[in-house]
Amino acid sequence: MRYGACYYPEHWPEDRWPTDAKLMRDAGFNVVRMAEFAWVHMEPSEGRFNFDWLHRAIDLLADHGIQTVLGTPTAAPPAWLAQKRPDIMRVREDGHRCVFGLRQHGCVNSPDFRRASDRIVRAMAGELGKHDAVIGWQIDNEFGQPCYCAVCRAEFQRWLADLYSGLDALNAAWGTTFWSQIYSDWSQIPTPTAAMGPPNPGLGLDYRRFMTSSFDTFQASQIAILRELSPGKPITHNFMGFLPETLDYRQLARDLDFASWDNYPMYRPDLAPARIAVNHDQTRGLKRRNFWVMEQQSGPAGWGTMMSQPRPGQLRLFVYHAVGRGADGILYFRWRPCRYGIEQYWHGILDHDGSTNRRYDEISKVGAELKSIWGELEGSEPVAEVAIINDYDSRFAFQIQKSNPEFAYADHARLYYDALHRLNVTVDVTCCDIDLRRYKIVIAPALFVLKEETAVKLRDYVESGGMLIATFRTGVKDQYSRIYDEPLPARLRDVFGIRVAEYSSPFATEENRIIADGFPESTARLWLDALEPDTAQVLAVYDPGGFAAGQPAITRNSFGSGTAIYVGCAPSQDFLNAFVRAICEERGVTLGPASPPNVEIAVRRKGDTELLFITNHNAEPVSVDSVTAGSELLTGRAVDGGVSLEPYGVAVVRR
Ligand code: GAL
């Protein structure tokens, strides 16, 4: 288990470093992340390098038993570079070129920026790549700021020319016959800035894919340098969890050794465990293996305003919550809040004055605990029988056309995620490009852009015995974002045994309901598909008061040796809780032990051993009666008839 903090020695006088190293050691730390914003300290002017300070910091920490993950500093290109090569500065969607003074202002397609980035990475890796105490690398920091500059435009045109067999193919794919948009030369193709207005959906989708590919290439170049000069040291990137939709994380994670993400649960007042958990499961789903939390909230945080102070026990809770879902590394952000800069308010473990405090004590306690239980945890992982598909192409397409003003892909997917979470069922939030047959249930929310190969995959999955649940707006668009020229759900009608006869995007004020035998009555929101069954059986119909009275809203079809369920609207959470439970039971999915509201039980497995991470996200004590036997690792006591947890308390039960 890796446990530590993000550390910025360059912000503090060097005579303070030994105190920091000692305090970190005493807190049980064995890792820090450093240097991901320290470009100017390592290359104060073009081609003049200085790694002495970093060497000293790495060595000092190593003397205290703390190893280092180095961040490549390309999220913070220095002022001298911005001044000397203004073309490295990113252009925002509104058409304005970034002005130096913040971060993430580099354009990943700018040849000058790429050269400068590769040069600093090469210098860093050459100098420190084989240092014993350097155990891995993080590329850049939180990728995700697209660029719309002239270089990107030319690159986009080239990228399209590689992708399409010719301009005719591109014109056909995007349907540029509409509004006289036919391109007769590649150089005419624009970037979708605010000045364009809502883009042609095909162009908009391709631009988002192009941006992912641009970041991918930028990252690949750094990875190649690190693999050459720092062989054997794992490489990661710190993603931002489930919500961001500017880049396809799945593609970016492919070349990495493991995925990481930055966990700030207190960004939002809703601290329900499912809201946080989906991010862990999505990060684990990127490579379907355990992951790290590269930045974990460690205090009140904010730039201009501040989030609430974590209450006693909450920092510890967030750690066990992450570990239970597969985190093998936790680094707090940050060791000590900076006295200057826009993140003055972003508190760390220590306070501004460098003194220890309640948070430090709690974090130290966790350090000692993790050390004592790591032997048990090592090699264990969550094992999922259910997958939720997180499809970036569909997310991109919905960004361009929300379809219903209230619709948000992540919220829609979370309805299903939350239903599974209540049952303490382990879920992989992952993508379609894997072997789905390992899952007892696959849930594909609103698979708006359905590529031919994905349709084949889902068909095979059902045919060979799988249980697929899909929702409205599935199979609407082809890979070019053209609407399929056939009744919906395109390519999969026979699999679902239905046809969408009619649809409506209801007003938020509209009252629509569905009625299903054996389930609670439910509202129907966001989208209403009236289904016409062919071979499917009807599970729910719209009620007489609203749209499509009496017509099917949810259907179920046998196809091959499997089953395909189509849900034509967004039902209430209560309805889905019951519905998803029934399907899990039918499919023999392993349900976790029952738990009270806001108490999560996550399971890591190793062979026949189960490790239950029971986390109480309530400010009140709770008892969990469903876990009656086993041994609680943090207290060393046997579980006898139930587990009692203090406010924000945790238990780790081996059974
Ligand atoms: C993260 C970022 C960190 C730090 C933190 C607080 O998203 O990776 O570098 O900026 O937010 O703003």
XYZ file of C-alpha atoms and ligand atoms in Angstrom:
667
model
C 0.000 0.000 0.000
C 1.283 3.416 -0.940
C 0.346 6.157 1.481
C 1.524 9.750 1.414
C 0.955 13.241 0.097
C 1.581 15.649 -2.733
C 4.583 17.636 -1.652
C 5.953 20.914 -3.008
C 9.389 21.434 -1.460
C 9.993 24.282 -3.930
C 7.402 26.347 -2.024
C 9.257 26.203 1.277
C 12.674 27.114 2.675
C 14.993 24.165 2.526
C 15.678 24.244 6.250
C 12.041 23.240 6.766
C 12.312 20.071 4.650
C 13.789 17.852 7.382
C 10.857 18.701 9.669
C 8.424 17.794 6.893
C 10.218 14.522 6.164
C 10.179 13.571 9.832
C 6.497 14.435 10.251
C 5.658 12.435 7.134
C 7.582 9.429 8.368
C 5.822 9.675 11.722
C 2.474 9.743 9.889
C 3.322 6.423 8.263
C 3.966 7.854 4.798
C 5.973 5.897 2.274
C 5.417 7.992 -0.847
C 5.145 11.572 -2.078
C 4.312 13.012 -5.470
C 6.505 15.938 -6.437
C 7.420 18.333 -9.220
C 4.318 18.225 -11.407
C 4.175 22.027 -11.455
C 7.867 22.750 -10.939
C 8.999 23.236 -14.546
C 10.566 26.650 -13.947
C 12.508 25.307 -10.969
C 13.950 22.516 -13.105
C 14.503 24.590 -16.255
C 14.815 28.230 -15.199
C 15.635 29.261 -18.754
C 15.573 27.427 -22.050
C 17.861 24.410 -21.981
C 19.446 25.293 -18.616
C 18.507 22.631 -16.122
C 18.686 22.452 -12.372
C 17.683 19.288 -10.594
C 19.897 19.734 -7.550
C 17.074 20.829 -5.285
C 14.918 17.920 -6.424
C 17.759 15.454 -5.878
C 18.158 16.778 -2.362
C 14.445 16.556 -1.647
C 14.194 13.007 -3.036
C 17.256 11.900 -1.055
C 16.120 13.472 2.174
C 12.716 11.855 1.924
C 14.292 8.522 0.986
C 16.386 8.750 4.157
C 13.061 8.853 5.987
C 11.688 5.819 4.156
C 9.612 7.855 1.702
C 9.816 7.224 -2.030
C 8.811 9.535 -4.852
C 6.432 9.607 -7.780
C 7.569 12.352 -10.110
C 5.078 14.369 -12.109
C 6.138 15.618 -15.510
C 5.617 19.381 -15.207
C 3.917 20.056 -18.513
C 0.718 21.430 -16.961
C 2.690 24.513 -15.930
C 4.775 25.820 -18.846
C 6.888 28.711 -17.507
C 6.689 32.402 -18.360
C 9.947 32.376 -20.329
C 8.512 29.735 -22.646
C 5.189 31.543 -23.062
C 7.040 34.755 -23.871
C 9.539 33.211 -26.246
C 7.018 31.007 -28.048
C 3.584 32.610 -27.740
C 2.171 29.986 -30.100
C 2.363 27.409 -27.317
C -0.556 29.126 -25.604
C -3.859 27.312 -25.874
C -6.888 28.975 -27.486
C -10.119 28.530 -25.561
C -13.476 27.627 -27.065
C -14.468 31.300 -26.939
C -11.592 32.007 -29.310
C -9.391 33.796 -26.766
C -5.791 32.746 -26.469
C -4.852 31.997 -22.860
C -2.841 34.666 -21.138
C 0.051 33.496 -18.984
C -0.735 33.411 -15.275
C -2.637 30.240 -14.449
C -1.784 26.719 -15.624
C -2.797 24.224 -18.304
C -2.220 26.889 -20.916
C -0.133 24.751 -23.277
C -1.544 23.544 -26.592
C -0.732 19.854 -26.892
C -0.531 20.143 -30.680
C 1.877 23.065 -30.732
C 5.215 21.748 -32.095
C 7.066 24.213 -29.863
C 5.173 23.063 -26.809
C 5.743 19.423 -27.662
C 9.445 20.020 -28.182
C 9.755 21.934 -24.934
C 7.717 19.298 -23.066
C 9.743 16.404 -24.412
C 12.950 18.250 -23.600
C 12.081 18.791 -19.935
C 10.775 15.231 -19.596
C 13.937 13.852 -21.213
C 16.120 15.941 -18.944
C 14.152 14.932 -15.855
C 14.094 11.257 -16.741
C 17.791 11.279 -17.683
C 18.662 12.838 -14.358
C 16.269 11.019 -12.023
C 14.730 8.134 -13.964
C 17.003 5.509 -12.483
C 17.119 6.941 -8.978
C 16.257 4.127 -6.556
C 13.811 6.264 -4.631
C 11.858 7.279 -7.742
C 9.209 4.600 -8.034
C 7.017 5.926 -10.805
C 5.757 8.776 -12.912
C 2.622 10.801 -13.367
C 2.237 12.387 -16.808
C 1.174 16.038 -16.691
C -1.813 16.799 -14.448
C -5.545 16.330 -14.992
C -5.679 16.388 -18.779
C -8.807 17.965 -20.170
C -8.454 21.506 -21.525
C -9.164 21.453 -25.257
C -7.569 23.884 -27.672
C -8.925 25.574 -30.782
C -5.831 27.342 -32.164
C -4.725 27.513 -35.800
C -2.253 24.665 -35.268
C -5.011 22.479 -33.875
C -7.164 23.384 -36.832
C -4.488 22.311 -39.326
C -3.823 19.151 -37.311
C -7.547 18.412 -37.195
C -7.694 18.691 -40.981
C -4.750 16.288 -41.308
C -6.260 13.908 -38.771
C -9.508 13.881 -40.757
C -7.647 13.305 -44.013
C -6.079 10.209 -42.433
C -9.380 9.010 -41.082
C -11.555 9.423 -44.168
C -10.763 8.003 -47.551
C -11.358 11.401 -49.129
C -13.359 14.598 -48.842
C -16.390 12.929 -50.405
C -16.365 10.380 -47.617
C -16.116 13.104 -44.997
C -18.903 15.122 -46.598
C -21.091 12.033 -46.653
C -20.221 11.113 -43.064
C -21.033 14.533 -41.684
C -23.953 15.169 -44.040
C -22.555 18.494 -45.185
C -25.210 18.710 -47.846
C -27.174 20.388 -45.053
C -26.973 24.218 -45.161
C -24.372 24.256 -47.934
C -21.634 22.938 -45.693
C -19.922 20.794 -48.349
C -16.128 21.092 -48.134
C -14.175 21.151 -51.360
C -10.776 21.463 -49.699
C -9.488 20.081 -46.390
C -8.259 23.538 -45.422
C -11.840 24.826 -45.292
C -12.732 22.662 -42.320
C -13.158 24.800 -39.195
C -12.767 24.080 -35.498
C -15.994 24.183 -33.484
C -15.402 27.363 -31.500
C -18.096 29.472 -29.897
C -17.910 31.699 -32.990
C -19.305 28.829 -35.054
C -22.229 28.158 -32.756
C -23.622 24.643 -32.360
C -21.495 22.475 -34.646
C -22.524 19.928 -37.198
C -22.874 16.874 -34.909
C -20.397 14.854 -36.975
C -17.805 17.604 -36.889
C -18.364 18.190 -33.178
C -17.956 14.502 -32.359
C -14.855 14.162 -34.496
C -13.302 17.242 -32.893
C -13.710 15.737 -29.446
C -12.176 12.492 -30.670
C -9.376 14.470 -32.267
C -8.692 16.226 -28.959
C -8.426 12.888 -27.178
C -6.094 11.682 -29.873
C -4.014 14.879 -29.501
C -3.614 14.392 -25.748
C -2.917 10.744 -26.381
C -0.075 11.586 -28.770
C 1.276 14.213 -26.384
C 1.200 11.668 -23.573
C 2.634 8.871 -25.738
C 5.687 10.939 -26.510
C 6.387 11.462 -22.800
C 5.728 7.803 -22.086
C 8.234 6.744 -24.749
C 10.913 8.941 -23.166
C 10.174 7.606 -19.689
C 10.172 3.983 -20.841
C 13.585 4.565 -22.418
C 15.230 6.477 -19.576
C 13.359 5.189 -16.559
C 12.732 1.556 -17.472
C 10.478 -0.533 -15.301
C 8.989 2.410 -13.413
C 5.201 2.474 -13.685
C 3.497 5.416 -15.331
C 0.096 6.864 -14.500
C -2.013 9.949 -15.002
C -4.350 11.583 -12.502
C -7.815 11.597 -14.068
C -10.806 13.384 -12.615
C -13.279 10.552 -12.118
C -16.635 9.939 -13.721
C -17.949 13.442 -14.408
C -15.592 15.102 -16.911
C -16.505 14.595 -20.535
C -13.954 16.479 -22.593
C -11.647 13.510 -23.231
C -12.039 9.775 -23.653
C -10.268 8.546 -20.512
C -10.479 4.966 -21.648
C -8.282 5.711 -24.651
C -5.840 7.746 -22.583
C -5.522 5.003 -19.979
C -4.492 2.381 -22.529
C -0.767 3.171 -22.498
C -0.589 3.723 -18.746
C 0.438 1.080 -16.239
C -2.283 2.018 -13.809
C -4.944 4.690 -13.496
C -5.286 7.314 -10.778
C -7.802 9.979 -9.934
C -8.202 13.014 -7.723
C -10.838 12.623 -5.043
C -12.380 15.726 -3.481
C -15.637 14.410 -2.019
C -16.504 17.682 -0.322
C -16.780 19.607 -3.575
C -20.505 19.000 -3.279
C -22.709 18.989 -0.209
C -24.130 15.588 -1.190
C -21.709 13.211 0.473
C -23.728 10.062 -0.237
C -21.179 7.267 -0.660
C -22.517 6.278 -4.093
C -21.656 9.728 -5.438
C -18.021 9.209 -4.558
C -17.918 5.471 -5.228
C -18.845 5.754 -8.898
C -15.600 7.645 -9.478
C -13.544 4.921 -7.840
C -15.311 2.253 -9.864
C -14.875 4.207 -13.060
C -11.156 4.695 -12.437
C -10.767 0.994 -11.650
C -12.813 0.265 -14.781
C -10.363 2.184 -16.997
C -7.877 -0.656 -16.785
C -9.967 -3.099 -14.806
C -7.391 -3.255 -12.114
C -6.685 -1.559 -8.816
C -5.825 2.119 -8.950
C -4.480 5.001 -6.899
C -6.066 8.119 -5.547
C -3.312 10.540 -6.470
C -4.962 13.466 -4.715
C -7.199 12.828 -1.750
C -8.917 15.658 0.083
C -7.098 16.416 3.298
C -8.699 19.602 4.535
C -11.115 22.377 3.697
C -10.494 23.395 0.129
C -11.280 25.955 -2.532
C -9.804 28.732 -4.616
C -12.018 31.783 -4.002
C -14.389 30.216 -1.525
C -13.870 27.257 0.745
C -15.611 23.939 1.161
C -16.585 22.759 4.589
C -13.963 21.424 7.009
C -13.878 17.599 7.080
C -15.316 16.474 10.402
C -13.375 14.222 12.764
C -13.306 10.784 11.186
C -14.193 11.883 7.665
C -10.661 11.865 6.262
C -10.179 8.363 7.594
C -13.554 7.373 6.184
C -12.659 8.625 2.683
C -9.471 6.545 2.752
C -11.130 3.250 3.654
C -13.927 4.006 1.240
C -11.367 4.297 -1.575
C -9.323 1.291 -0.481
C -12.453 -0.855 -0.302
C -13.150 -0.071 -3.945
C -9.656 -0.974 -5.092
C -7.299 1.901 -4.255
C -3.797 0.591 -3.573
C -2.315 4.063 -3.188
C -3.608 7.154 -1.402
C -1.830 10.503 -1.569
C -3.362 13.466 0.163
C -3.492 16.784 -1.587
C -1.542 18.489 -0.187
C 1.017 18.268 2.570
C 0.741 21.915 3.590
C -1.331 24.727 2.083
C 0.636 27.299 0.178
C 0.997 30.811 1.568
C 0.602 32.317 -1.894
C -0.905 31.576 -5.277
C -4.533 30.991 -6.214
C -4.657 27.844 -4.079
C -3.967 29.585 -0.763
C -7.308 28.306 0.458
C -6.730 24.742 -0.650
C -5.833 23.355 2.717
C -3.587 20.412 3.160
C -2.857 18.196 6.083
C -0.866 20.798 8.001
C -1.945 24.377 8.415
C -0.328 27.390 6.728
C 2.024 27.850 9.668
C 3.308 24.295 9.278
C 1.972 23.090 12.581
C 0.351 19.714 13.063
C -3.305 19.528 13.988
C -6.305 17.262 14.343
C -6.163 16.310 10.663
C -2.522 15.295 10.943
C -3.319 13.141 13.966
C -6.146 11.406 12.136
C -4.045 10.826 9.043
C -1.220 9.419 11.187
C -3.625 7.027 12.829
C -4.698 5.812 9.378
C -1.039 5.430 8.411
C -0.407 3.106 11.337
C -3.593 1.158 10.636
C -2.852 0.660 6.963
C 0.611 -0.581 7.781
C -0.843 -3.157 10.129
C -3.452 -4.499 7.691
C -1.657 -4.200 4.351
C -0.381 -7.766 4.525
C -4.000 -8.904 4.453
C -4.999 -6.530 1.682
C -2.117 -6.989 -0.686
C -3.192 -8.710 -3.892
C -6.890 -8.411 -3.107
C -9.263 -6.640 -5.482
C -12.945 -5.962 -6.065
C -14.453 -8.543 -8.405
C -17.482 -7.367 -10.376
C -20.268 -9.453 -11.855
C -22.054 -6.398 -13.229
C -20.775 -3.777 -15.652
C -22.097 -0.335 -16.446
C -20.958 0.926 -19.815
C -19.491 4.420 -19.798
C -19.430 5.369 -23.451
C -17.445 8.481 -24.267
C -18.669 8.808 -27.856
C -22.229 8.901 -26.581
C -21.282 11.393 -23.897
C -19.631 13.617 -26.506
C -22.683 13.390 -28.759
C -25.002 14.289 -25.876
C -22.825 17.298 -25.124
C -23.564 18.524 -28.606
C -27.247 17.557 -28.428
C -28.518 17.170 -24.914
C -31.794 15.871 -26.386
C -33.793 16.815 -23.297
C -32.777 19.979 -21.421
C -32.752 18.075 -18.119
C -30.761 15.117 -19.405
C -27.223 14.486 -18.191
C -25.536 11.243 -19.157
C -23.683 10.847 -15.869
C -26.844 11.383 -13.814
C -28.733 8.929 -15.968
C -26.056 6.248 -15.589
C -25.984 6.944 -11.873
C -29.645 5.952 -11.480
C -28.567 2.392 -12.260
C -25.286 2.674 -10.424
C -27.057 3.863 -7.285
C -29.542 0.988 -7.443
C -26.634 -1.472 -7.495
C -24.757 0.455 -4.853
C -27.673 0.144 -2.440
C -27.364 -3.602 -2.797
C -23.616 -3.403 -2.165
C -23.056 -5.081 -5.513
C -19.568 -4.604 -6.968
C -19.735 -2.862 -10.352
C -17.174 -2.195 -13.061
C -17.869 1.124 -14.736
C -16.138 0.408 -17.990
C -16.350 0.554 -21.783
C -17.635 -1.733 -24.516
C -14.243 -2.660 -25.929
C -13.739 -5.578 -23.543
C -14.997 -9.120 -23.277
C -18.439 -8.601 -21.792
C -19.115 -12.285 -21.301
C -17.534 -12.278 -17.870
C -20.457 -10.205 -16.543
C -23.802 -11.581 -15.411
C -25.435 -8.240 -16.221
C -24.336 -5.432 -18.530
C -26.123 -2.100 -18.256
C -25.669 0.253 -21.190
C -27.324 3.579 -20.396
C -28.332 5.660 -23.427
C -25.863 4.231 -25.937
C -26.639 7.108 -28.270
C -23.715 6.527 -30.640
C -23.740 2.847 -31.473
C -20.785 1.763 -33.571
C -21.255 -1.280 -35.754
C -18.688 -3.236 -33.771
C -20.371 -2.353 -30.486
C -23.720 -3.527 -31.822
C -22.095 -6.831 -32.803
C -20.526 -7.145 -29.383
C -23.781 -6.527 -27.523
C -25.650 -8.926 -29.817
C -23.045 -11.649 -29.190
C -23.165 -11.000 -25.470
C -26.921 -11.516 -25.310
C -26.917 -14.379 -27.771
C -24.379 -16.251 -25.716
C -26.439 -15.972 -22.549
C -25.879 -12.460 -21.175
C -28.399 -10.069 -19.643
C -28.294 -6.654 -21.290
C -30.222 -3.656 -19.976
C -30.292 -0.692 -22.340
C -32.165 2.559 -22.076
C -33.753 5.170 -24.333
C -31.677 6.779 -27.088
C -29.764 3.579 -27.674
C -28.735 2.918 -31.251
C -29.818 6.325 -32.509
C -26.577 7.412 -34.165
C -23.870 5.726 -36.158
C -20.195 6.326 -35.570
C -20.328 9.560 -37.607
C -23.199 10.888 -35.511
C -25.630 10.353 -38.383
C -29.038 9.137 -37.337
C -29.539 5.562 -38.480
C -31.757 5.097 -41.477
C -33.938 2.477 -39.839
C -36.382 2.211 -36.958
C -34.884 2.436 -33.480
C -33.103 0.935 -31.656
C -31.023 0.556 -34.789
C -28.974 -2.608 -35.302
C -30.437 -4.186 -32.168
C -34.183 -4.323 -32.805
C -34.231 -8.094 -33.022
C -32.090 -8.372 -29.910
C -34.625 -6.311 -27.944
C -37.560 -7.650 -29.939
C -39.078 -4.174 -30.284
C -39.340 -1.064 -32.377
C -39.585 2.463 -30.990
C -42.938 3.483 -32.442
C -42.856 7.073 -31.239
C -40.906 9.193 -28.788
C -41.230 12.418 -26.846
C -38.833 14.651 -24.941
C -41.134 15.695 -22.080
C -41.185 19.071 -20.380
C -39.878 18.941 -16.830
C -43.343 20.030 -15.711
C -45.067 17.189 -17.551
C -46.575 14.324 -15.527
C -45.888 10.923 -16.993
C -45.993 7.622 -15.184
C -45.393 3.972 -15.821
C -47.123 0.960 -14.337
C -45.401 -2.384 -14.001
C -46.610 -5.572 -12.375
C -44.832 -6.270 -9.124
C -42.982 -2.932 -8.962
C -43.780 0.426 -7.402
C -45.577 2.875 -9.685
C -43.097 5.351 -11.061
C -42.719 8.696 -12.739
C -41.273 8.642 -16.253
C -38.886 11.482 -16.956
C -36.392 12.868 -19.466
C -37.385 10.795 -22.459
C -40.378 8.684 -23.391
C -40.105 5.902 -25.944
C -43.401 4.235 -26.859
C -42.372 0.695 -27.733
C -43.934 -1.678 -30.183
C -43.078 -5.248 -29.217
C -42.269 -7.766 -31.857
C -41.064 -10.747 -29.862
C -40.592 -8.912 -26.561
C -42.711 -9.238 -23.481
C -44.056 -6.035 -21.909
C -42.874 -5.250 -18.388
C -44.257 -1.724 -17.974
C -46.719 0.537 -19.791
C -47.356 4.284 -19.707
C -50.354 5.161 -17.586
C -53.483 6.667 -19.142
C -52.862 10.235 -17.993
C -49.837 11.096 -20.129
C -47.901 10.338 -23.279
C -48.551 7.075 -25.115
C -51.257 5.873 -22.742
C -51.188 2.116 -22.347
C -48.201 1.632 -24.652
C -45.147 -0.323 -23.558
C -42.377 1.578 -21.782
C -40.185 -1.320 -20.636
C -39.780 -4.626 -22.456
C -37.871 -7.840 -22.103
C -36.842 -10.180 -24.859
C -35.224 -13.583 -25.063
C -32.560 -13.637 -27.718
C -30.301 -16.621 -28.288
C -29.646 -17.922 -24.818
C -29.771 -14.481 -23.202
C -32.103 -11.640 -22.375
C -32.319 -8.012 -23.463
C -34.297 -5.440 -21.503
C -35.122 -2.032 -22.925
C -36.143 0.815 -20.614
C -37.750 3.566 -22.666
C -37.839 6.319 -20.031
C -36.071 7.403 -16.861
C -38.052 5.818 -14.012
C -37.774 6.912 -10.397
C -34.914 5.746 -8.214
C -37.352 3.723 -6.076
C -38.613 1.879 -9.112
C -35.103 1.131 -10.344
C -33.977 -0.021 -6.927
C -36.680 -2.691 -6.983
C -36.236 -3.488 -10.662
C -32.466 -3.855 -10.545
C -32.692 -5.956 -7.394
C -35.117 -8.354 -9.083
C -32.799 -8.763 -12.068
C -29.737 -9.257 -9.878
C -31.600 -11.950 -7.944
C -32.749 -13.628 -11.114
C -29.200 -13.662 -12.483
C -27.668 -14.891 -9.269
C -25.494 -11.802 -8.806
C -23.752 -11.810 -5.444
C -25.486 -9.167 -3.350
C -23.431 -7.637 -0.575
C -24.686 -7.782 3.004
C -27.544 -5.364 3.663
C -26.552 -2.024 5.158
C -28.380 0.994 6.627
C -28.714 4.179 4.521
C -25.382 5.814 3.717
C -23.454 2.850 4.990
C -21.474 1.082 2.322
C -20.056 -2.408 2.295
C -17.416 -2.858 -0.390
C -15.648 -6.153 -0.916
C -12.088 -6.951 -1.955
C -11.344 -10.575 -2.674
C -8.221 -12.684 -2.576
C -8.778 -16.353 -3.265
C -11.507 -17.485 -0.914
C -10.992 -14.616 1.482
C -13.368 -11.681 1.470
C -12.414 -8.354 2.980
C -15.463 -6.250 3.749
C -14.903 -2.505 4.004
C -17.824 -1.176 5.993
C -17.924 2.609 5.931
C -20.440 4.724 7.809
C -20.960 7.993 5.936
C -23.447 9.241 8.535
C -22.729 11.707 11.317
C -24.514 9.274 13.668
C -23.445 5.861 14.935
C -24.965 2.828 13.211
C -25.009 -0.899 13.649
C -24.752 -3.329 10.790
C -26.521 -6.539 11.718
C -25.958 -8.367 8.458
C -22.259 -9.000 9.087
C -22.377 -11.497 11.908
C -19.040 -13.264 11.830
C -15.420 -12.756 10.799
C -12.533 -10.898 12.255
C -12.313 -7.124 12.327
C -8.795 -6.221 11.289
C -8.506 -2.698 12.695
C -9.388 -3.707 16.242
C -8.249 -7.322 15.985
C -11.575 -8.433 17.495
C -13.871 -11.181 16.351
C -17.210 -10.039 14.962
C -19.924 -11.441 17.108
C -23.438 -10.917 15.815
C -22.964 -7.498 14.182
C -20.712 -4.494 13.687
C -21.149 -1.155 15.461
C -19.710 1.929 13.863
C -19.156 5.368 15.343
C -20.052 8.488 13.290
C -17.955 8.271 10.097
C -16.595 5.009 11.476
C -15.098 2.153 9.492
C -14.537 -1.548 9.946
C -12.572 -4.002 7.835
C -13.880 -7.500 8.283
C -12.109 -10.583 6.957
C -14.252 -13.617 6.368
C -6.615 19.317 -8.558
C -5.267 19.526 -9.183
C -4.270 19.962 -8.135
C -4.812 21.102 -7.358
C -6.160 20.759 -6.792
C -6.776 21.918 -6.080
O -7.631 19.213 -9.465
O -4.785 18.362 -9.793
O -3.095 20.353 -8.763
O -4.867 22.200 -8.180
O -7.021 20.393 -7.818
O -7.205 22.933 -6.931
